[in-house]
Coordinates of C-alpha atoms in Angstrom, one line a residue:
M1 CA -7.0 -8.2 -24.4
K2 CA -3.8 -8.5 -25.7
D3 CA -0.6 -8.7 -23.8
K4 CA 0.5 -5.4 -24.8
E5 CA -3.2 -3.8 -24.1
L6 CA -2.9 -5.4 -20.7
W7 CA 0.6 -3.9 -20.0
K8 CA -0.7 -0.7 -21.4
F9 CA -3.5 -1.1 -18.7
A10 CA -1.5 -2.3 -16.0
L11 CA 0.9 1.2 -16.6
V12 CA -2.4 3.1 -16.3
L13 CA -3.3 1.6 -13.1
S14 CA 0.0 1.9 -11.8
L15 CA 0.0 5.7 -12.6
F16 CA -3.4 6.0 -11.0
T17 CA -2.3 4.3 -7.8
I18 CA 1.0 6.4 -7.4
F19 CA -1.0 10.0 -8.0
Y20 CA -4.0 8.8 -5.5
N21 CA -1.7 7.9 -2.6
I22 CA 0.3 10.9 -2.9
L23 CA -2.6 12.7 -2.4
E24 CA -4.1 10.3 0.2
G25 CA -0.7 10.5 2.0
L26 CA -0.6 14.6 1.9
F27 CA -4.3 14.7 3.3
S28 CA -3.4 11.8 6.1
V29 CA -0.1 13.2 7.0
Y30 CA -1.5 16.7 7.3
F31 CA -4.5 15.8 9.3
G32 CA -3.0 13.4 11.4
A33 CA -0.2 15.6 12.6
K34 CA -2.6 18.5 13.0
D35 CA -5.4 16.5 15.2
E36 CA -2.7 14.5 16.8
T37 CA -3.8 11.1 15.4
L38 CA -0.9 8.3 15.1
A39 CA -3.5 5.9 13.2
L40 CA -4.3 8.7 10.4
F41 CA -0.8 9.8 10.5
G42 CA 0.7 6.3 10.1
F43 CA -1.8 5.6 7.2
G44 CA -0.5 8.7 5.3
I45 CA 3.2 7.5 6.0
D46 CA 2.0 4.0 4.3
S47 CA 0.4 5.9 1.4
F48 CA 3.9 7.6 0.8
I49 CA 5.8 3.9 1.0
E50 CA 3.0 3.0 -1.5
V51 CA 4.5 5.4 -3.7
L52 CA 7.8 3.9 -3.6
S53 CA 6.9 0.8 -4.4
G54 CA 4.3 1.5 -7.0
L55 CA 7.2 3.4 -8.6
G56 CA 9.0 0.0 -8.7
I57 CA 6.1 -1.7 -10.4
F58 CA 5.7 1.0 -13.0
Y59 CA 9.4 1.1 -13.8
M60 CA 9.0 -2.6 -14.4
I61 CA 5.9 -2.0 -16.6
I62 CA 7.8 0.7 -18.5
R63 CA 10.9 -1.8 -19.2
T64 CA 8.5 -4.4 -20.5
L65 CA 6.5 -2.4 -22.9
R66 CA 10.3 -1.2 -24.5
N67 CA 11.8 -4.4 -24.5
K68 CA 9.0 -6.7 -25.4
E69 CA 9.7 -9.2 -23.2
R70 CA 9.6 -10.2 -19.5
N71 CA 12.4 -9.2 -17.0
F72 CA 12.1 -11.5 -14.1
N73 CA 15.1 -10.0 -12.3
F74 CA 13.4 -6.7 -12.1
E75 CA 10.4 -8.2 -10.9
K76 CA 12.0 -9.7 -7.8
V77 CA 13.6 -6.3 -7.5
A78 CA 10.2 -4.4 -7.4
L79 CA 9.0 -7.2 -5.0
K80 CA 11.8 -6.5 -2.6
T81 CA 11.0 -3.0 -3.0
T82 CA 7.5 -3.5 -1.8
G83 CA 8.9 -5.5 1.2
T84 CA 11.4 -3.1 2.5
S85 CA 9.0 -0.4 2.2
F86 CA 6.3 -2.1 4.3
Y87 CA 8.9 -3.5 6.9
I88 CA 10.2 0.1 7.4
L89 CA 6.8 1.4 8.0
S90 CA 6.0 -1.6 10.6
I91 CA 9.2 -1.0 12.7
G92 CA 8.2 3.1 12.3
L93 CA 4.6 2.7 13.5
T94 CA 5.6 0.4 16.5
L95 CA 8.2 2.4 17.7
S96 CA 6.0 5.4 17.3
V97 CA 3.1 3.7 19.0
F98 CA 5.3 3.1 22.1
V99 CA 6.4 6.7 22.2
N100 CA 2.6 7.6 22.0
L101 CA 1.8 5.7 25.0
V102 CA 4.5 7.3 27.1
I103 CA 3.9 10.5 26.7
G104 CA -0.1 10.1 26.8
N105 CA -1.0 11.4 23.4
K106 CA -4.7 12.0 23.0
P107 CA -6.3 12.9 19.5
E108 CA -8.3 16.0 19.4
T109 CA -10.4 14.2 16.9
T110 CA -10.4 11.3 14.3
F111 CA -13.0 12.9 12.2
W112 CA -11.0 12.8 9.0
G113 CA -9.9 9.5 9.9
I114 CA -13.1 8.3 9.3
I115 CA -13.8 10.2 6.1
I116 CA -10.3 9.6 4.3
S117 CA -10.5 5.9 5.2
I118 CA -14.2 5.5 3.7
I119 CA -12.8 7.2 0.5
S120 CA -10.0 4.6 0.5
I121 CA -12.0 1.7 1.2
I122 CA -14.1 2.5 -2.1
V123 CA -10.8 3.6 -4.3
M124 CA -8.8 0.2 -3.2
Y125 CA -11.4 -2.4 -3.8
I126 CA -11.6 -1.2 -7.4
L127 CA -7.7 -1.3 -7.9
I128 CA -7.7 -4.8 -6.1
K129 CA -10.1 -6.4 -8.7
L130 CA -8.6 -4.5 -11.9
K131 CA -4.8 -5.1 -10.9
L132 CA -5.4 -9.1 -9.9
Y133 CA -7.2 -9.3 -13.4
V134 CA -4.5 -7.8 -15.1
G135 CA -1.7 -9.6 -12.9
K136 CA -3.3 -12.9 -13.6
K137 CA -4.0 -12.5 -17.4
L138 CA -0.1 -11.6 -17.6
N139 CA 1.3 -14.1 -15.0
S140 CA 3.0 -11.3 -13.3
D141 CA 4.0 -12.1 -9.6
A142 CA 5.0 -8.4 -9.4
I143 CA 1.6 -7.0 -10.4
I144 CA -0.3 -9.4 -8.1
A145 CA 1.8 -8.3 -5.2
D146 CA 1.2 -4.9 -6.0
A147 CA -2.4 -5.8 -5.8
Y148 CA -2.2 -7.5 -2.7
C149 CA -0.1 -4.3 -1.7
T150 CA -3.3 -2.8 -2.3
K151 CA -5.2 -5.3 -0.8
T152 CA -3.4 -4.1 2.3
C153 CA -4.6 -0.9 2.3
L154 CA -8.0 -1.9 2.2
Y155 CA -7.7 -3.7 5.4
L156 CA -5.7 -0.7 6.8
S157 CA -8.4 1.5 5.5
F158 CA -10.8 -0.8 7.7
I159 CA -8.6 -0.4 10.7
L160 CA -8.2 3.5 10.2
L161 CA -12.4 3.4 10.1
L162 CA -12.9 1.3 12.8
S163 CA -10.4 2.9 15.2
S164 CA -11.4 6.1 14.2
L165 CA -15.3 5.6 15.1
L166 CA -14.3 4.0 18.2
Y167 CA -12.5 7.0 19.2
E168 CA -14.6 9.5 18.0
S169 CA -17.6 7.7 20.2
L170 CA -15.6 6.7 23.1
K171 CA -12.9 9.3 23.5
I172 CA -10.5 6.3 24.8
S173 CA -6.9 7.8 23.9
Y174 CA -5.1 4.1 23.2
I175 CA -7.8 3.2 20.7
D176 CA -5.8 5.4 18.3
S177 CA -2.7 3.5 19.4
I178 CA -4.6 0.1 18.6
G179 CA -5.1 1.5 15.3
A180 CA -1.6 2.0 14.6
L181 CA -0.3 -1.3 15.7
G182 CA -3.1 -2.8 13.5
I183 CA -1.6 -0.9 10.6
S184 CA 2.1 -2.0 11.6
Y185 CA 1.0 -5.7 12.0
F186 CA -0.6 -6.1 8.4
S187 CA 2.7 -4.0 6.9
F188 CA 4.8 -6.5 8.2
K189 CA 2.7 -9.4 7.2
E190 CA 2.8 -8.0 3.6
G191 CA 6.3 -7.3 3.7
K192 CA 6.9 -10.8 4.5
E193 CA 5.2 -12.4 1.6
S194 CA 6.6 -10.0 -0.9
F195 CA 10.0 -11.2 0.1
E196 CA 9.1 -14.6 0.1
K197 CA 7.8 -14.3 -3.9
A198 CA 10.9 -12.7 -4.5
S199 CA 13.1 -15.6 -3.5
K200 CA 11.0 -18.2 -6.0
E201 CA 13.2 -19.8 -8.3
Y202 CA 11.3 -19.1 -11.5
C203 CA 11.6 -15.3 -10.6
E204 CA 15.6 -15.6 -11.0
C205 CA 17.3 -14.6 -14.3
E206 CA 20.5 -13.0 -15.0
L207 CA 21.2 -9.5 -14.8
D208 CA 21.3 -7.2 -17.8

């Protein structure tokens, strides 16, 4: 593939990621709130935050296609948008876990957490492979960071699946909170890495 074709393919992947995460977020937040499972609810909020960071990547790709040149400053902005989104989720989830433990909330069921996480694992795995391929070919840190952002979603899906399966089997209330803390940890970790990549010297360029 030529560079222009790769950027167009990256655009398709970006759009798919945005719309998929909107749907995943809607289902996860709805069933998370309905069944009172914090892990699934947090997973849904993560999906909406992925939409915000995905929009940054989408805009960066559009600008690149229009200008026919790289805009490193904008890639830095996209990386920082991704990192900030992860930090917000991490803080929100951690606070929610403490509240959840204090009030002694117990999910009604985690059935939908199992279903949604299995679908997400399949979709995210395919997206990771394709985004890493395109990002490395174009030597774009922003697209590679987006791929690792998707990789985090894969980890979160496994955490959601494990915590949902364990709760459904054992019915121990704090298992759901442990799953939510796992999601919070990976969110913070990826947020930190996004900011580290944004601080690299070769990402710097003058403002337009």
